[in-house]
């Protein structure tokens, strides 16, 4: 049946109206928060954060509050390596279980000898052994699909990045970019053995390889546009609310100021275009539990073309002022070239993406191979009904 | 023939025309150039359309802005751009080299193979291929495809390879007129284009 | 095929018919400005070769839009390409002769075969047969070479090479012929050539009634060059006789003087003069009556009568009126009109000698006679009268002769118009053709004034430029209609279309220049003999001016 817009429209309308009325109050609140942020002392905030029994994620404040940092000049020669991935999921109905993971890598060199390399590499995982994570005794397995496939993908992206960096790192300032986050959020909730293998063995292994290249001016960073994150606000909230709230939900008193407001709302208001915020440190459970101190993750916010992006860096990069500043200016340059988004990430995405035609061609290839071997492909009734949409 | 370096590669092939992708972006043979395939039998054709398009047809270029109007600088600062486009040329087939190693002005019976390289005809080859009137047959037949303008540009360029370019243009005009019993206005406009004189490279 | 070298293909046969002309599409390389109407062409069929002449030239285009929207004439590249391709020329050809291609043409050349190997074209060549301009070799094949029976009369129109068109003189003089054209187109010029050739080759004997002293004396052509008279060219073969007392002007010294008696004149001579003298039909009837009444000498008697109404006067017109039963007024009018004859001093009651016999004697001996009209030069009445009379008399006596007699007359329409053609001697001669070995050579500028039947009896016609459509129509009546275009494009002077029995096919010629008429002298005759001949003539015929 076609979409019944009427019913939906009504509800949407109400919601939109309520937003409007909230609007003016919203701006007042944001201004207040910014005010507070500017005046507050990061050490005090840190103290309160450590003492508090809040259950929400609150970022660690590092340097002075509310600093505004303009980008420095970029070097004449620099390089960007970006990696992105895309996958075709397991078809439950097919007799062959397989997953194709397509990793797109781009290497752009700018300056006196400009060049560009675009690459994509497909990885296939076929059969039980490849498509599952097994525990040590092989009694338990977690299939590589859905969320877990996303994690596996993040791991492989980082691996490709590390491979490429090892080949190319030659002292030329090299920005290594990843779309999204350096924090493997999705691993939370997985089995221990999964976390062991994917995160600790594989993911951190790659981070380690990249860390070793840091003297070759390699700057690893992740780029998240228009982030939903609020770990900075959450830290401010601890100070703002005198009730020492421990609840996730903001209370009606102190917390009401920050209710519904995200980090990006704050920073967009006071960061000028191309400037970055102060540096923060992520206190995510994933990091604290599994990354270890060696692999802490820092972040800052950046105003790109009047939109906020969140840049995450490993601590060894963030602590090096040169590299930190390079990360800022090179990302700005990338965004200029990409008309608002880093061009290297855009192109790596294009290299990685498996479009509909390719997906269908893949399915057809499988079908043909199965048919050649005389294997009957029994698709489920549900699948057939979806495919054919008959009347 | 195999000694020459190919400048482009066949990516689409039919018995009447060929599409090639040029190895260097924007380094396509000019309109009206005669090329040959590095195949056996070698097929001779003429370039009638050159175009550059994104490799991925779903990604359309957008204007970069008036302050970035120095194209060379743009490509330097965004080296990946030259990887995202490809320059192609459409080639109309005029004949081939037959088993006796002489020029035949008929279509080859089978199309050229994909991925075969193509290279330009040199001065002698152009003069030799175009010295008889027969080479015009397929070219005139294909006027609807290659358009009057490209036809006249090609002939005007080829005339420069002959010892008497004006006479070559005149004789070609006569041949065209003899094959144009109707639509005199189109004929007159085509002849006027030819009458602009030889194009010297 | 021997004629292939030097042959330039000019086009291809694309249509047409035998009756209204074949259509040739001119090749695009051949320039239309190189062709003339009247030019000779050959067509190579599969089994025969054909000869014809261009009778019309048309410009056509393959598409009518070219007529509506032609290219800019200053755009030379475009116009020169289009002309010959989309815009092309069609030649209309009047097909004349055909020869079978089996015939070995080299043999022809060697044996000098005459034109009987060629027949009139009764078939047409197949579509797309190639067409060539006739070469000099083609012309020679068709028209033969000069010999004792063939005389050179000119070159084909527009040909640079000296190709001689030779007339079959024997065939020519067997029939009556005509030379036509507007005034000033060169009829005399051509006639002089014809007469000269006949004299030169001794094929017959000419009696020339020289109305304007064109033949008896030398004349100057337009450039002032002197053209010899026939007498000067052939002094021993030609005699000039003068009508009445000769003039001292000019160089002509007549070999005899001609006088005519009234009794020589007959009613038919008067009839011929009816238009010139403005005689009424009643007057002519009266003349007949006078003739019946007074006999042979009626005219002399009549002219000596007095215009009196006195019936008692036997010499009065009224007496005559009564005697003949005619009205006085009619007789009086007739008498007045005929009075003009009295002015002719050559016309006498009883002349000193029989001039007609003199003329006859010369002709019998094979001498060509030119009758000069003396002081009556260009006088129409004198001309008509004398020509008519003498012709009749000579004709009557020529029956026993073996030699062919050719009588050359000018202003032929006076003698041969429809009204009088059936009654005059000229009509008779024209119709009877070879029977009595007397033929006419008529020179005229108004062929439409000549009886159609007479025209159709002419063996060969030499047609110079004519303007009047009626003249063109009448001269081309019959099978030559498609040659209209040829006649209308003739040059104004000394160019003629020649068609008839004396030629295998019609041809347009530039008439041979009169200064090429050689002074034929019998190599055996010495200078002394020539002087002797002249002295003899002088002795015989009296006065001579030194």
XYZ file of N, CA and C in Angstrom, chain A residues 17 58 68 79 101 116 164 171 184 188 224 257 273 299 309 387:
48
model
N 6.148 22.420 15.166
C 5.655 23.613 15.873
C 6.325 23.744 17.226
N 31.484 11.616 29.840
C 31.902 13.019 29.937
C 33.349 13.116 29.529
N 40.222 29.251 20.719
C 39.920 29.268 19.282
C 41.244 29.203 18.545
N 50.790 14.705 1.723
C 50.100 13.542 1.170
C 48.883 13.230 2.024
N 33.700 -7.730 0.967
C 34.034 -6.470 1.602
C 34.923 -5.710 0.626
N 47.992 11.108 -8.039
C 46.857 10.504 -7.341
C 46.755 9.044 -7.710
N 49.224 0.719 3.646
C 49.583 1.772 2.702
C 50.560 2.752 3.322
N 58.475 10.677 5.288
C 58.853 11.937 5.907
C 58.003 13.091 5.408
N 35.942 2.088 18.596
C 35.109 0.979 18.127
C 33.887 0.817 19.028
N 31.014 -2.958 21.881
C 30.376 -3.141 23.190
C 29.209 -4.089 23.075
N 34.381 13.003 11.567
C 32.957 12.724 11.715
C 32.207 14.024 11.473
N 19.268 23.150 31.716
C 19.957 24.085 30.829
C 20.520 23.369 29.603
N 34.797 30.179 11.173
C 34.998 29.195 10.113
C 36.470 28.803 10.032
N 40.258 14.298 20.917
C 39.447 14.859 19.817
C 39.316 16.366 19.963
N 32.516 19.561 12.630
C 33.013 18.199 12.438
C 33.840 17.846 13.657
N 11.119 -10.334 -4.284
C 11.772 -10.125 -5.581
C 10.787 -9.804 -6.684
